[in-house]
Coordinates of C-alpha atoms and ligand atoms in Angstrom, one line a residue:
X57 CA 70.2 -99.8 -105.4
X58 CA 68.3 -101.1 -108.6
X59 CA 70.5 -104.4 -108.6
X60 CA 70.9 -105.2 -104.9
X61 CA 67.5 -106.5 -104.0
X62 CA 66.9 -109.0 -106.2
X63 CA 69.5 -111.1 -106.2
X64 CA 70.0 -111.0 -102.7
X65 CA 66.2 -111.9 -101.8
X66 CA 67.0 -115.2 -103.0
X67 CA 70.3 -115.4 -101.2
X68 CA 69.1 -114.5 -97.8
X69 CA 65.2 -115.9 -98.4
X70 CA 66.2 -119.8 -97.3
X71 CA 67.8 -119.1 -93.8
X72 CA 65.0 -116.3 -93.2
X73 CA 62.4 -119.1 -93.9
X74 CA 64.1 -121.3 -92.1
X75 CA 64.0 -118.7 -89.5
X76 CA 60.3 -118.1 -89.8
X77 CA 59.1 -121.6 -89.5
X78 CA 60.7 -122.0 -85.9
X79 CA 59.7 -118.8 -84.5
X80 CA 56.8 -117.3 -86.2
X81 CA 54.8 -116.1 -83.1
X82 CA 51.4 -118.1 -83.1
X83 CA 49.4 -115.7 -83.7
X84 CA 45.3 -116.5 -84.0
X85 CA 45.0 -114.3 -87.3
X86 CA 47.9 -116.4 -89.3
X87 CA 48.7 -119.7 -90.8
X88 CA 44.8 -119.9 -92.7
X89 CA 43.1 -120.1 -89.5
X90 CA 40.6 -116.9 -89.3
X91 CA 39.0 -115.3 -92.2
X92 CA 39.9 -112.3 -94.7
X93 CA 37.4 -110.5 -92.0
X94 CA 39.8 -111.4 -89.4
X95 CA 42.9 -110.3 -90.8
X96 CA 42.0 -107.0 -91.5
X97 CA 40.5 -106.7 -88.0
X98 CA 43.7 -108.4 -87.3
X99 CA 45.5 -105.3 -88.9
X100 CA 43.6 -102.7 -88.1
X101 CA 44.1 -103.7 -84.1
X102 CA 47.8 -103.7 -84.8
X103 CA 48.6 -100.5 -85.9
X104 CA 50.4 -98.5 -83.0
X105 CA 49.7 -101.5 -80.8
X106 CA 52.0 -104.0 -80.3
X107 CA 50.9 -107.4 -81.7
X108 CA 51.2 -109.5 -78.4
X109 CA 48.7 -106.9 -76.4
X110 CA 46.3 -107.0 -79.8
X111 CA 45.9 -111.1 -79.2
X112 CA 43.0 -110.9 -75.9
X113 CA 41.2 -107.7 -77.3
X114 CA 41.4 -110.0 -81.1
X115 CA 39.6 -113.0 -79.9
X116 CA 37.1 -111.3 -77.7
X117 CA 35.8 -109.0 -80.8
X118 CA 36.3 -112.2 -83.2
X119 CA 33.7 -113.7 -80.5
X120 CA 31.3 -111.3 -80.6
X121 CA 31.4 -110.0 -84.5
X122 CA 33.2 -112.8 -86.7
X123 CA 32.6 -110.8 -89.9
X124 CA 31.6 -107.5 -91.3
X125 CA 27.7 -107.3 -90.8
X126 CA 27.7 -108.4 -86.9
X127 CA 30.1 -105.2 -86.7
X128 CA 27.7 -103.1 -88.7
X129 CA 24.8 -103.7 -86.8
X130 CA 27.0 -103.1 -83.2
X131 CA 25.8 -99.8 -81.5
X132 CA 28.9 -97.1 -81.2
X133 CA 29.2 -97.7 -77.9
X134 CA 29.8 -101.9 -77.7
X135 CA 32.5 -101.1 -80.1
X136 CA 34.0 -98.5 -78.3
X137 CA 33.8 -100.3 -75.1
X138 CA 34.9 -103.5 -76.6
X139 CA 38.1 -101.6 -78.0
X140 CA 39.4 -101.2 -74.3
X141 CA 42.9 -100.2 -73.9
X142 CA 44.1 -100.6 -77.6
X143 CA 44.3 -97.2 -77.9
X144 CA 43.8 -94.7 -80.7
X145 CA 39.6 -95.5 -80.6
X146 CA 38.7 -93.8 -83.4
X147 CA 40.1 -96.8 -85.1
X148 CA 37.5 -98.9 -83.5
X149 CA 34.6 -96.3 -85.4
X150 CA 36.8 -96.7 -88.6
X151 CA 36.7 -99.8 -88.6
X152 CA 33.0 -100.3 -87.9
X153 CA 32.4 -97.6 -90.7
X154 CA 34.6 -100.0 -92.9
X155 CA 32.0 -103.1 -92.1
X156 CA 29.7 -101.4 -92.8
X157 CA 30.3 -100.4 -96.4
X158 CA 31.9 -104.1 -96.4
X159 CA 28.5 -105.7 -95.5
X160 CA 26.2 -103.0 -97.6
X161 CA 28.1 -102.6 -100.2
X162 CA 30.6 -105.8 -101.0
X163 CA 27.8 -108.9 -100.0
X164 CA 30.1 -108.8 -96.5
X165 CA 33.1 -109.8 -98.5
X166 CA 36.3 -108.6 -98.6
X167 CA 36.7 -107.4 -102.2
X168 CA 40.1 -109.1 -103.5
X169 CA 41.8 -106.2 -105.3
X170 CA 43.8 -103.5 -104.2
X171 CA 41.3 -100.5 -105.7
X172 CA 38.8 -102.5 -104.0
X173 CA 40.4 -102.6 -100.7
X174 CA 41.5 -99.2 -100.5
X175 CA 38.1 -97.6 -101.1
X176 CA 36.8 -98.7 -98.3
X177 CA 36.8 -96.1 -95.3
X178 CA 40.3 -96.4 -93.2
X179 CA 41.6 -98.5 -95.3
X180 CA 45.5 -97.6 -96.6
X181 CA 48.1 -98.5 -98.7
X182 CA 49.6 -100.7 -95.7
X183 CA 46.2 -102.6 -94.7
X184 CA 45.3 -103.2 -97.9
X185 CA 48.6 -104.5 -99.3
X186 CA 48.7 -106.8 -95.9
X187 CA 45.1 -108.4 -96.5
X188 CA 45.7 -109.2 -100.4
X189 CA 49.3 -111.0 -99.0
X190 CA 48.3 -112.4 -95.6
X191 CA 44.4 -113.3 -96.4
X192 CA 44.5 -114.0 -100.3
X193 CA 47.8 -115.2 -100.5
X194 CA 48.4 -112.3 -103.5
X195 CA 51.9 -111.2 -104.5
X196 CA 52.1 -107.7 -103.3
X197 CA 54.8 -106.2 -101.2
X198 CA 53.8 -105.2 -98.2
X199 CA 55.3 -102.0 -96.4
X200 CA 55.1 -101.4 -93.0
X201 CA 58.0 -99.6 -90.3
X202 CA 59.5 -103.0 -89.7
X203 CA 59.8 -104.4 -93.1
X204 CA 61.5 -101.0 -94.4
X205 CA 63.9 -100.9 -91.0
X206 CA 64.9 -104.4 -92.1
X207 CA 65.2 -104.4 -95.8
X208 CA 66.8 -100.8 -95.7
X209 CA 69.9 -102.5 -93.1
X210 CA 69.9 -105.7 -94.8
X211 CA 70.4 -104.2 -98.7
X212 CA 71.5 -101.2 -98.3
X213 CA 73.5 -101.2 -95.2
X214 CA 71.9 -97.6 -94.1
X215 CA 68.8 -96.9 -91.6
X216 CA 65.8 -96.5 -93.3
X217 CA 64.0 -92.6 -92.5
X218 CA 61.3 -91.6 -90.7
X219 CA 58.0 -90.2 -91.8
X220 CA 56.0 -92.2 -95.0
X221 CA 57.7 -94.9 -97.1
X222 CA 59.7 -93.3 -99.9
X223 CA 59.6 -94.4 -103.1
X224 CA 63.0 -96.2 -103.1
X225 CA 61.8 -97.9 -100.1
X226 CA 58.6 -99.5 -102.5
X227 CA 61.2 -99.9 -105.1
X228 CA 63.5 -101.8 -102.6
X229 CA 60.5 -104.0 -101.1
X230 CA 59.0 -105.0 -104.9
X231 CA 62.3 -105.9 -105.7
X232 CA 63.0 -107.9 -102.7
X233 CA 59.8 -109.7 -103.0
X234 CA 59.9 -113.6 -104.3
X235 CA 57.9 -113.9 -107.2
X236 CA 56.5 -117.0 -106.4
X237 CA 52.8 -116.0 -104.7
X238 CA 53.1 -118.7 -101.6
X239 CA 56.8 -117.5 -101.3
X240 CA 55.8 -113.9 -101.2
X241 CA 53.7 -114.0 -98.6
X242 CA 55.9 -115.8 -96.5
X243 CA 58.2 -112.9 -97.2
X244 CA 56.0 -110.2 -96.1
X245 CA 55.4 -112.4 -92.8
X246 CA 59.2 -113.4 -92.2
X247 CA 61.0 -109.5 -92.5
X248 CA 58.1 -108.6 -90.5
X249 CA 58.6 -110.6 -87.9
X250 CA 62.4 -110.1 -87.7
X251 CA 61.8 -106.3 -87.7
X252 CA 59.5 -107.5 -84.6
X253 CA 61.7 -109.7 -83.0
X254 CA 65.1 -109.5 -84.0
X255 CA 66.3 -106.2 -86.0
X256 CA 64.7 -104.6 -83.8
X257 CA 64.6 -100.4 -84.1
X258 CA 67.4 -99.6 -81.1
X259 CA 68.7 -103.3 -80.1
X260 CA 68.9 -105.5 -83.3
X261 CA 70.1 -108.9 -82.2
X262 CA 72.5 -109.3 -85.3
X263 CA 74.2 -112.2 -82.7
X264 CA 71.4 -114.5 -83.7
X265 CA 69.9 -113.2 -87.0
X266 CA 69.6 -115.8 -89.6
X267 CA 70.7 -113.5 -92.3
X268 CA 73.6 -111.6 -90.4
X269 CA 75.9 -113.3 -92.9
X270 CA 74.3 -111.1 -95.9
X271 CA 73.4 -107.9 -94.2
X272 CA 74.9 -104.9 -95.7
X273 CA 74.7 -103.2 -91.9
X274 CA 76.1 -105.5 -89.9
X275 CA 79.2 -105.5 -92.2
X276 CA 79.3 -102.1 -92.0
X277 CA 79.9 -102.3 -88.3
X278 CA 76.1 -100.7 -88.2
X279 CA 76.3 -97.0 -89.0
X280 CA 73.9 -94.6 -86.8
X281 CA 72.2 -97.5 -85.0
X282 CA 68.8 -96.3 -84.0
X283 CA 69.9 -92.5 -84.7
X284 CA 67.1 -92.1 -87.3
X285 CA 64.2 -94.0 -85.5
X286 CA 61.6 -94.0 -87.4
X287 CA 58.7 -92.4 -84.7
X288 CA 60.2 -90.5 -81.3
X289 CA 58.7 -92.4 -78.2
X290 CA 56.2 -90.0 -77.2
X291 CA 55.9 -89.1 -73.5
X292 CA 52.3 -90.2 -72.3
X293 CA 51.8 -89.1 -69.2
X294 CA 50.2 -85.9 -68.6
X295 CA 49.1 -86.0 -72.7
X296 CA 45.5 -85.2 -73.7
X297 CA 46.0 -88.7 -75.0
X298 CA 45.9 -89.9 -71.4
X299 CA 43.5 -87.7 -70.6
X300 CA 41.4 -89.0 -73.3
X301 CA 41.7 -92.5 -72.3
X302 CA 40.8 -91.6 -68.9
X303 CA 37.1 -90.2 -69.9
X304 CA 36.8 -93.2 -72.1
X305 CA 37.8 -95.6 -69.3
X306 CA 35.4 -94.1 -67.1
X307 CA 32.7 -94.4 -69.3
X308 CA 33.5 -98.2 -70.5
X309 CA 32.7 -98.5 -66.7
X310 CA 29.5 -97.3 -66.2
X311 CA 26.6 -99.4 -65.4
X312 CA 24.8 -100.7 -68.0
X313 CA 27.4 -100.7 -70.5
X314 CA 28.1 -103.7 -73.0
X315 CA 29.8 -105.6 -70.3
X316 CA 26.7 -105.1 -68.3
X317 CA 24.6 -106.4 -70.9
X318 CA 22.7 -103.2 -71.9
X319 CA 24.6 -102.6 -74.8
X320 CA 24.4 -98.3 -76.0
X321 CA 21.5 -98.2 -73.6
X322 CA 23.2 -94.7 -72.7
X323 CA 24.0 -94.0 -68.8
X324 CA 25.7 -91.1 -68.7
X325 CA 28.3 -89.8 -66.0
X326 CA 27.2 -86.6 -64.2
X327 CA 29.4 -83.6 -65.0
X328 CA 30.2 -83.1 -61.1
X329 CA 32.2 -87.0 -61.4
X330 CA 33.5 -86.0 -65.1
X331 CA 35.4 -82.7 -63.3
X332 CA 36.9 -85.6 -60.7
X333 CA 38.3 -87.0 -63.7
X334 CA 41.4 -84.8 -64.0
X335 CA 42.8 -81.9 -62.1
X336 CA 43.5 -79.3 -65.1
X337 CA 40.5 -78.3 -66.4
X338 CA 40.9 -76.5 -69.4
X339 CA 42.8 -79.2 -70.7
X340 CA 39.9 -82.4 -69.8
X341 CA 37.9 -80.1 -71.0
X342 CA 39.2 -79.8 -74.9
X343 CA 40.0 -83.4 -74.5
X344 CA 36.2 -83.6 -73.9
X345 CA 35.2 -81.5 -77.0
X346 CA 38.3 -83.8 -79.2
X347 CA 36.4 -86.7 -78.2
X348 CA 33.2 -85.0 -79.1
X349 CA 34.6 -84.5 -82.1
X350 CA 35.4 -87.7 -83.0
X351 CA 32.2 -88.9 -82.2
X352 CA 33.3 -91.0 -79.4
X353 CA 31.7 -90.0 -76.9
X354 CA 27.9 -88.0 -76.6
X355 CA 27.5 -84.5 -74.7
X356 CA 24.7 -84.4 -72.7
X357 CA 22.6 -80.6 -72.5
X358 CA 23.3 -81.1 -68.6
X359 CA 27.0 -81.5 -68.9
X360 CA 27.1 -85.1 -68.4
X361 CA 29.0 -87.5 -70.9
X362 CA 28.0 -91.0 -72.7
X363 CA 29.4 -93.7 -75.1
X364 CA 27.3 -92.8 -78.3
X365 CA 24.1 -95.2 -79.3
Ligands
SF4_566 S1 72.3 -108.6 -89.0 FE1 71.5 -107.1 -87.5 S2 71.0 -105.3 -88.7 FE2 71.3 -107.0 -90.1 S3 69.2 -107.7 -90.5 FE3 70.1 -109.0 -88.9 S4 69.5 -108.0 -86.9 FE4 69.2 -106.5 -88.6

């Protein structure tokens, strides 16, 4: 493998640009138009959600907290409330705690180095590596499920494995990386984006991929399409993940909540309308506790439930 990605980076990088400048989604976190701030919220938002639902819930948070302070000084539950249907919330608390350290800590700035980045709370190898490339422009590979599907097919002609990048996949993605900065980043962004749109994880559309000519995979004839995917769909129905999102939803909805503008003032749903909420107790209830836990939501001595202040 050590030879393969360099050479053919610069074989495949002109059609993939090429590729890249007529369909790069326009998304309101790229191209220079929001701040470092905004990509990482950008980022954050995007893990385990797809991109195209992350776009409404982006622009109304951008709105409301453009930078890291107006987050820190948000009560628990606007941010929870304004995290909606994105899914995995405690990301929206990480990511407050994260502003916070950014605005006491950093002069609410972004610091510009990897050590930097990554010592902030919730912030990983992925995120940080994304902000240095996407907001500062830096030459770092960046190594997320799409970029390893892609550059694992296109190189190496094999699926790449579940579970956390290996360190032949980092090997493969420095090597593949331009070593021009600007070209670099444009990298990162392009296999992205074709792991997004094109090479997709079950269906890749090798019909009308710009570098079908050079992918190792495709010529191949595609061994074990999709057999290794990299995360199993999970089933949500019936998971204390829905059930979850159900007790959060309901208390998003209550009066006086951010929407209502009486941000964190607290109304609380009365434990006979929480038991409503879902039919097998035992299990609402350890979803209760879970989200206890994870200090998204507040327990009330009389059994009724609130966003946190
Ligand atoms: S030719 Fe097919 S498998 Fe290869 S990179 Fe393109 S879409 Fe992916």
């Amino acid at each position: 493998m050590n030879d393969t990605a360099a050479p053919l980076s610069a074989s495949v990088s002109t059609p993939l640009f090429a590729w890249w400048h007529a369909n790069a989604r326009d998304l309101p976190w790229r191209f220079g138009r929001t701040t470092p701030w905004g990509v990482l919220v950008s980022e954050v938002m995007s893990q385990q959600t797809q991109m195209s639902r992350v776009v409404p819930y982006w622009e109304g948070w951008m709105a409301v907290w453009p930078d890291a302070a107006s987050l820190a000084h948000a009560s628990k539950a606007e941010v929870i409330t304004a995290w909606g249907r994105l899914g995995y919330p405690r990301r929206a608390l990480r990511l407050q705690e994260c502003a916070r350290a950014v605005a006491d800590e950093c002069g609410d700035e972004l610091p510009r180095d990897y050590d930097g980045l990554t010592a902030l709370p919730g912030i990983g190898d992925y995120t940080a590596s994304a902000v240095l490339s996407f907001a500062f422009g830096e030459r770092i590979a960046v190594v997320d499920t799409n970029i390893r599907r892609v550059l694992s097919r296109l190189f190496l002609g094999v699926e790449s494995r579940g579970g956390a990048a290996s360190p032949a996949e980092r090997e493969l993605a420095n090597r593949a990386l331009p070593e021009d900065a600007a070209r670099s980043v444009t990298w990162n962004q392009a296999v992205m984006e074709l792991g997004a749109l094109v090479c997709t994880a079950k269906a890749p559309a090798c019909d009308v991929c710009p570098v079908a000519h050079r992918c190792a995979f495709l010529a191949a004839g595609r061994p074990g399409l999709g057999e290794r995917r990299t995360r199993p769909r999970q089933r949500f129905q019936g998971t204390d993940r829905q059930v979850r999102g159900i007790v959060l939803d309901a208390l998003r909805k209550l009066p006086g909540d951010v929407r209502g503008g009486n941000a964190g003032a607290g109304a609380s749903l009365p434990r006979v309308q929480v038991e409503r909420l879902w039919k097998d107790r035992a299990q609402l209830d350890a979803c209760i506790a879970s989200l206890d836990e994870d200090g998204l939501i507040e327990i009330q001595p009389d059994g009724s439930l609130r966003l946190p202040a």
